[in-house]
mmCIF file of C-alpha atoms in Angstrom:
data_model
loop_
_atom_site.group_PDB
_atom_site.id
_atom_site.type_symbol
_atom_site.label_atom_id
_atom_site.label_comp_id
_atom_site.label_asym_id
_atom_site.label_seq_id
_atom_site.Cartn_x
_atom_site.Cartn_y
_atom_site.Cartn_z
ATOM 1 C CA UNK A 1 22.754 6.287 3.951
ATOM 2 C CA UNK A 2 24.715 3.879 1.826
ATOM 3 C CA UNK A 3 23.366 4.911 -1.630
ATOM 4 C CA UNK A 4 23.438 2.124 -4.189
ATOM 5 C CA UNK A 5 24.988 -1.159 -3.040
ATOM 6 C CA UNK A 6 26.062 -3.936 -5.410
ATOM 7 C CA UNK A 7 27.332 -7.516 -4.634
ATOM 8 C CA UNK A 8 29.416 -9.303 -5.413
ATOM 9 C CA UNK A 9 32.313 -6.968 -6.583
ATOM 10 C CA UNK A 10 34.026 -9.636 -8.448
ATOM 11 C CA UNK A 11 32.932 -13.093 -9.727
ATOM 12 C CA UNK A 12 34.404 -15.586 -12.058
ATOM 13 C CA UNK A 13 31.686 -17.855 -13.866
ATOM 14 C CA UNK A 14 32.075 -20.812 -16.025
ATOM 15 C CA UNK A 15 30.160 -20.911 -19.294
ATOM 16 C CA UNK A 16 26.679 -22.213 -18.736
ATOM 17 C CA UNK A 17 26.499 -21.375 -15.009
ATOM 18 C CA UNK A 18 23.971 -18.936 -13.555
ATOM 19 C CA UNK A 19 24.145 -16.219 -11.079
ATOM 20 C CA UNK A 20 22.519 -13.104 -9.520
ATOM 21 C CA UNK A 21 24.029 -9.742 -9.074
ATOM 22 C CA UNK A 22 22.385 -8.039 -6.171
ATOM 23 C CA UNK A 23 21.404 -4.388 -5.993
ATOM 24 C CA UNK A 24 19.878 -2.433 -3.291
ATOM 25 C CA UNK A 25 19.502 1.190 -2.706
ATOM 26 C CA UNK A 26 18.291 3.159 0.525
ATOM 27 C CA UNK A 27 17.219 6.383 -1.005
ATOM 28 C CA UNK A 28 13.690 5.449 -1.769
ATOM 29 C CA UNK A 29 14.293 5.812 -5.533
ATOM 30 C CA UNK A 30 11.594 4.624 -7.703
ATOM 31 C CA UNK A 31 13.762 4.167 -10.979
ATOM 32 C CA UNK A 32 16.487 1.731 -10.966
ATOM 33 C CA UNK A 33 18.743 0.497 -13.803
ATOM 34 C CA UNK A 34 21.225 -2.066 -14.854
ATOM 35 C CA UNK A 35 24.007 -1.152 -17.133
ATOM 36 C CA UNK A 36 27.047 -2.914 -18.570
ATOM 37 C CA UNK A 37 30.277 -1.328 -19.338
ATOM 38 C CA UNK A 38 32.571 -3.022 -21.965
ATOM 39 C CA UNK A 39 36.394 -1.809 -22.321
ATOM 40 C CA UNK A 40 36.482 1.333 -24.334
ATOM 41 C CA UNK A 41 32.686 1.539 -24.585
ATOM 42 C CA UNK A 42 30.159 3.647 -22.924
ATOM 43 C CA UNK A 43 27.532 2.165 -20.638
ATOM 44 C CA UNK A 44 24.626 -0.084 -22.232
ATOM 45 C CA UNK A 45 21.429 -0.276 -20.658
ATOM 46 C CA UNK A 46 20.236 -3.760 -20.055
ATOM 47 C CA UNK A 47 17.012 -3.569 -17.933
ATOM 48 C CA UNK A 48 15.373 -0.744 -15.978
ATOM 49 C CA UNK A 49 12.309 -0.434 -13.505
ATOM 50 C CA UNK A 50 10.319 2.527 -12.820
ATOM 51 C CA UNK A 51 8.815 1.090 -9.644
ATOM 52 C CA UNK A 52 8.051 -2.163 -7.680
ATOM 53 C CA UNK A 53 6.517 -4.733 -9.841
ATOM 54 C CA UNK A 54 7.418 -2.901 -13.260
ATOM 55 C CA UNK A 55 10.548 -3.784 -15.441
ATOM 56 C CA UNK A 56 11.180 -3.229 -18.971
ATOM 57 C CA UNK A 57 14.036 -3.966 -21.406
ATOM 58 C CA UNK A 58 16.921 -1.696 -22.374
ATOM 59 C CA UNK A 59 19.252 -1.952 -25.282
ATOM 60 C CA UNK A 60 20.986 -5.188 -24.542
ATOM 61 C CA UNK A 61 18.612 -7.449 -22.539
ATOM 62 C CA UNK A 62 19.330 -10.750 -24.070
ATOM 63 C CA UNK A 63 20.769 -13.294 -21.716
ATOM 64 C CA UNK A 64 19.628 -11.512 -18.532
ATOM 65 C CA UNK A 65 16.463 -11.271 -16.397
ATOM 66 C CA UNK A 66 15.384 -8.946 -13.654
ATOM 67 C CA UNK A 67 12.756 -8.618 -10.969
ATOM 68 C CA UNK A 68 11.550 -5.776 -8.700
ATOM 69 C CA UNK A 69 9.559 -7.030 -5.822
ATOM 70 C CA UNK A 70 10.488 -4.098 -3.551
ATOM 71 C CA UNK A 71 11.354 -0.578 -4.018
ATOM 72 C CA UNK A 72 14.888 -1.214 -2.551
ATOM 73 C CA UNK A 73 16.028 -4.205 -4.547
ATOM 74 C CA UNK A 74 16.587 -4.769 -8.327
ATOM 75 C CA UNK A 75 18.598 -8.033 -8.775
ATOM 76 C CA UNK A 76 19.972 -9.006 -12.107
ATOM 77 C CA UNK A 77 20.020 -12.731 -13.272
ATOM 78 C CA UNK A 78 22.229 -14.308 -15.726
ATOM 79 C CA UNK A 79 20.779 -17.747 -16.572
ATOM 80 C CA UNK A 80 23.450 -19.483 -18.911
ATOM 81 C CA UNK A 81 26.574 -17.436 -18.667
ATOM 82 C CA UNK A 82 28.406 -16.699 -22.061
ATOM 83 C CA UNK A 83 31.794 -15.163 -22.583
ATOM 84 C CA UNK A 84 30.105 -12.270 -24.135
ATOM 85 C CA UNK A 85 28.855 -11.450 -20.879
ATOM 86 C CA UNK A 86 32.163 -10.666 -19.418
ATOM 87 C CA UNK A 87 31.896 -7.071 -18.446
ATOM 88 C CA UNK A 88 31.476 -4.771 -15.561
ATOM 89 C CA UNK A 89 27.889 -4.272 -14.465
ATOM 90 C CA UNK A 90 26.658 -1.109 -12.869
ATOM 91 C CA UNK A 91 23.377 -0.696 -10.911
ATOM 92 C CA UNK A 92 21.925 2.746 -10.699
ATOM 93 C CA UNK A 93 18.999 4.544 -9.334
ATOM 94 C CA UNK A 94 17.283 7.848 -9.358
ATOM 95 C CA UNK A 95 14.237 9.525 -7.850
ATOM 96 C CA UNK A 96 11.103 9.383 -9.904
ATOM 97 C CA UNK A 97 10.081 12.226 -12.233
ATOM 98 C CA UNK A 98 12.109 14.891 -13.457
ATOM 99 C CA UNK A 99 14.109 14.273 -16.621
ATOM 100 C CA UNK A 100 17.086 16.120 -15.068
ATOM 101 C CA UNK A 101 17.262 14.268 -12.047
ATOM 102 C CA UNK A 102 20.821 12.749 -11.158
ATOM 103 C CA UNK A 103 21.359 8.932 -11.501
ATOM 104 C CA UNK A 104 23.347 7.480 -8.708
ATOM 105 C CA UNK A 105 25.588 4.547 -9.451
ATOM 106 C CA UNK A 106 26.824 1.601 -7.443
ATOM 107 C CA UNK A 107 30.515 0.715 -7.312
ATOM 108 C CA UNK A 108 30.339 -2.020 -10.150
ATOM 109 C CA UNK A 109 30.365 -5.783 -10.329
ATOM 110 C CA UNK A 110 33.372 -7.182 -12.318
ATOM 111 C CA UNK A 111 32.233 -10.473 -13.998
ATOM 112 C CA UNK A 112 34.386 -12.883 -16.052
ATOM 113 C CA UNK A 113 32.908 -15.731 -17.767
ATOM 114 C CA UNK A 114 35.510 -18.531 -18.870
ATOM 115 C CA UNK B 1 19.878 8.217 -34.628
ATOM 116 C CA UNK B 2 20.416 9.965 -31.189
ATOM 117 C CA UNK B 3 23.878 9.770 -30.109
ATOM 118 C CA UNK B 4 26.553 11.151 -27.880
ATOM 119 C CA UNK B 5 30.149 11.654 -29.012
ATOM 120 C CA UNK B 6 33.391 11.870 -27.099
ATOM 121 C CA UNK B 7 35.891 12.229 -29.798
ATOM 122 C CA UNK B 8 39.049 11.861 -27.624
ATOM 123 C CA UNK B 9 39.791 8.567 -26.134
ATOM 124 C CA UNK B 10 42.473 10.119 -23.955
ATOM 125 C CA UNK B 11 43.542 13.610 -22.951
ATOM 126 C CA UNK B 12 46.982 14.293 -21.486
ATOM 127 C CA UNK B 13 47.494 17.584 -19.611
ATOM 128 C CA UNK B 14 50.217 18.823 -17.292
ATOM 129 C CA UNK B 15 49.344 19.659 -13.693
ATOM 130 C CA UNK B 16 48.168 23.198 -13.333
ATOM 131 C CA UNK B 17 47.175 23.543 -16.919
ATOM 132 C CA UNK B 18 43.549 24.187 -18.193
ATOM 133 C CA UNK B 19 41.549 21.303 -19.472
ATOM 134 C CA UNK B 20 38.919 20.794 -22.019
ATOM 135 C CA UNK B 21 37.167 17.493 -22.678
ATOM 136 C CA UNK B 22 34.837 17.512 -25.669
ATOM 137 C CA UNK B 23 31.302 16.301 -26.044
ATOM 138 C CA UNK B 24 28.712 16.615 -28.704
ATOM 139 C CA UNK B 25 25.367 15.202 -29.046
ATOM 140 C CA UNK B 26 22.731 14.529 -31.527
ATOM 141 C CA UNK B 27 19.143 14.141 -29.975
ATOM 142 C CA UNK B 28 15.696 15.468 -30.456
ATOM 143 C CA UNK B 29 14.076 17.979 -28.265
ATOM 144 C CA UNK B 30 15.848 19.959 -25.613
ATOM 145 C CA UNK B 31 18.395 17.827 -24.037
ATOM 146 C CA UNK B 32 19.372 17.317 -20.400
ATOM 147 C CA UNK B 33 23.159 16.980 -20.290
ATOM 148 C CA UNK B 34 25.339 15.426 -17.807
ATOM 149 C CA UNK B 35 29.060 14.758 -16.862
ATOM 150 C CA UNK B 36 30.035 11.775 -14.731
ATOM 151 C CA UNK B 37 33.594 10.817 -13.459
ATOM 152 C CA UNK B 38 34.784 7.235 -12.914
ATOM 153 C CA UNK B 39 37.910 6.642 -10.961
ATOM 154 C CA UNK B 40 39.549 3.136 -11.220
ATOM 155 C CA UNK B 41 37.572 0.324 -9.908
ATOM 156 C CA UNK B 42 34.752 2.533 -8.956
ATOM 157 C CA UNK B 43 31.192 3.542 -10.062
ATOM 158 C CA UNK B 44 30.364 6.616 -11.830
ATOM 159 C CA UNK B 45 30.043 9.889 -9.749
ATOM 160 C CA UNK B 46 28.015 12.792 -10.849
ATOM 161 C CA UNK B 47 29.944 15.900 -11.769
ATOM 162 C CA UNK B 48 27.494 18.378 -13.009
ATOM 163 C CA UNK B 49 24.376 18.725 -15.261
ATOM 164 C CA UNK B 50 22.548 21.216 -17.580
ATOM 165 C CA UNK B 51 18.841 21.384 -17.519
ATOM 166 C CA UNK B 52 18.019 24.950 -18.393
ATOM 167 C CA UNK B 53 19.323 28.548 -17.821
ATOM 168 C CA UNK B 54 22.754 29.730 -17.807
ATOM 169 C CA UNK B 55 24.820 27.892 -20.451
ATOM 170 C CA UNK B 56 27.949 27.663 -18.094
ATOM 171 C CA UNK B 57 27.355 25.201 -15.365
ATOM 172 C CA UNK B 58 29.563 24.712 -12.374
ATOM 173 C CA UNK B 59 29.961 21.289 -10.682
ATOM 174 C CA UNK B 60 32.122 19.384 -8.145
ATOM 175 C CA UNK B 61 35.853 19.578 -7.799
ATOM 176 C CA UNK B 62 36.110 22.901 -9.790
ATOM 177 C CA UNK B 63 34.907 21.458 -12.966
ATOM 178 C CA UNK B 64 32.516 23.331 -15.104
ATOM 179 C CA UNK B 65 30.782 22.683 -18.627
ATOM 180 C CA UNK B 66 29.575 25.032 -21.256
ATOM 181 C CA UNK B 67 26.302 24.188 -23.132
ATOM 182 C CA UNK B 68 26.365 25.468 -26.759
ATOM 183 C CA UNK B 69 23.024 24.836 -28.523
ATOM 184 C CA UNK B 70 24.178 25.886 -32.002
ATOM 185 C CA UNK B 71 27.097 23.575 -31.890
ATOM 186 C CA UNK B 72 25.218 20.712 -29.957
ATOM 187 C CA UNK B 73 28.151 20.580 -27.541
ATOM 188 C CA UNK B 74 28.737 20.359 -23.902
ATOM 189 C CA UNK B 75 32.502 20.440 -23.270
ATOM 190 C CA UNK B 76 33.857 19.791 -19.793
ATOM 191 C CA UNK B 77 36.468 22.316 -18.562
ATOM 192 C CA UNK B 78 38.575 23.173 -15.658
ATOM 193 C CA UNK B 79 40.968 26.039 -15.369
ATOM 194 C CA UNK B 80 43.863 24.206 -13.514
ATOM 195 C CA UNK B 81 43.939 20.531 -13.245
ATOM 196 C CA UNK B 82 45.372 18.349 -10.436
ATOM 197 C CA UNK B 83 47.020 14.938 -10.689
ATOM 198 C CA UNK B 84 44.055 13.597 -8.658
ATOM 199 C CA UNK B 85 41.755 14.518 -11.591
ATOM 200 C CA UNK B 86 43.118 11.571 -13.555
ATOM 201 C CA UNK B 87 40.234 9.366 -14.287
ATOM 202 C CA UNK B 88 37.601 8.456 -16.913
ATOM 203 C CA UNK B 89 35.024 11.056 -17.795
ATOM 204 C CA UNK B 90 31.480 10.291 -19.376
ATOM 205 C CA UNK B 91 29.162 12.664 -21.101
ATOM 206 C CA UNK B 92 25.605 11.555 -20.951
ATOM 207 C CA UNK B 93 22.537 13.078 -22.480
ATOM 208 C CA UNK B 94 18.750 12.736 -21.956
ATOM 209 C CA UNK B 95 16.579 13.566 -25.033
ATOM 210 C CA UNK B 96 13.783 15.947 -24.254
ATOM 211 C CA UNK B 97 10.321 14.243 -23.690
ATOM 212 C CA UNK B 98 12.219 10.932 -23.443
ATOM 213 C CA UNK B 99 11.242 7.904 -21.358
ATOM 214 C CA UNK B 100 12.870 6.780 -18.153
ATOM 215 C CA UNK B 101 15.225 4.506 -19.831
ATOM 216 C CA UNK B 102 16.360 7.049 -22.636
ATOM 217 C CA UNK B 103 19.890 8.179 -21.256
ATOM 218 C CA UNK B 104 22.649 7.956 -23.738
ATOM 219 C CA UNK B 105 26.252 7.623 -22.502
ATOM 220 C CA UNK B 106 29.376 8.562 -24.586
ATOM 221 C CA UNK B 107 32.299 6.147 -24.774
ATOM 222 C CA UNK B 108 34.283 8.033 -22.275
ATOM 223 C CA UNK B 109 37.515 10.043 -22.225
ATOM 224 C CA UNK B 110 40.514 9.071 -20.126
ATOM 225 C CA UNK B 111 42.176 11.946 -18.534
ATOM 226 C CA UNK B 112 45.707 11.600 -17.645
ATOM 227 C CA UNK B 113 47.415 14.487 -15.515
ATOM 228 C CA UNK B 114 51.337 14.469 -15.381
ATOM 229 C CA UNK B 115 52.994 15.946 -12.479
#
């Protein structure tokens, strides 16, 4: 049971390039999330999904896209990278239902846009 | 507006001393409260949570937190800290009757334990 796995761990992008951050979980969780963490800040929600085929915007969705074709996978796409997207990205998941259920986080992906 | 505040960016404590990391919140309904810890270059790890019941919640690694409804606080505590407790600590709250997305994180408190 690996939990939430993110790849890549580190990436440097040039302005205008595109890339996909991969996220997969093996806990059969229905809810999945993408957060970004900027220095000295808390986590900001980018997108979330409550199940396969269902996605919705969070607080800071601009410049990103997601898809959820399977329960396990929730990739995050950056189409035209900008320096403002330099951040640490965390994928997370939790079992469906229950407002108090614990969210499980991946190890993070460090992205630098130059 | 709903929010979570961690008023201390950094807390410095000598090893063996007690610890309190502060967290206050402003949300509607009965909140669900969480503490997470983040070690360098790692993801967030769950420490403990308050859903209902006893106001003192015990969690991993000897940490505990006290829910105080009148003061809208959920301070993290540990009676005797270790150097290995040095990390970044996040308070998070999910407002009552909220949607799947509505989990608010504080800005984090960096804990530094000196030997």
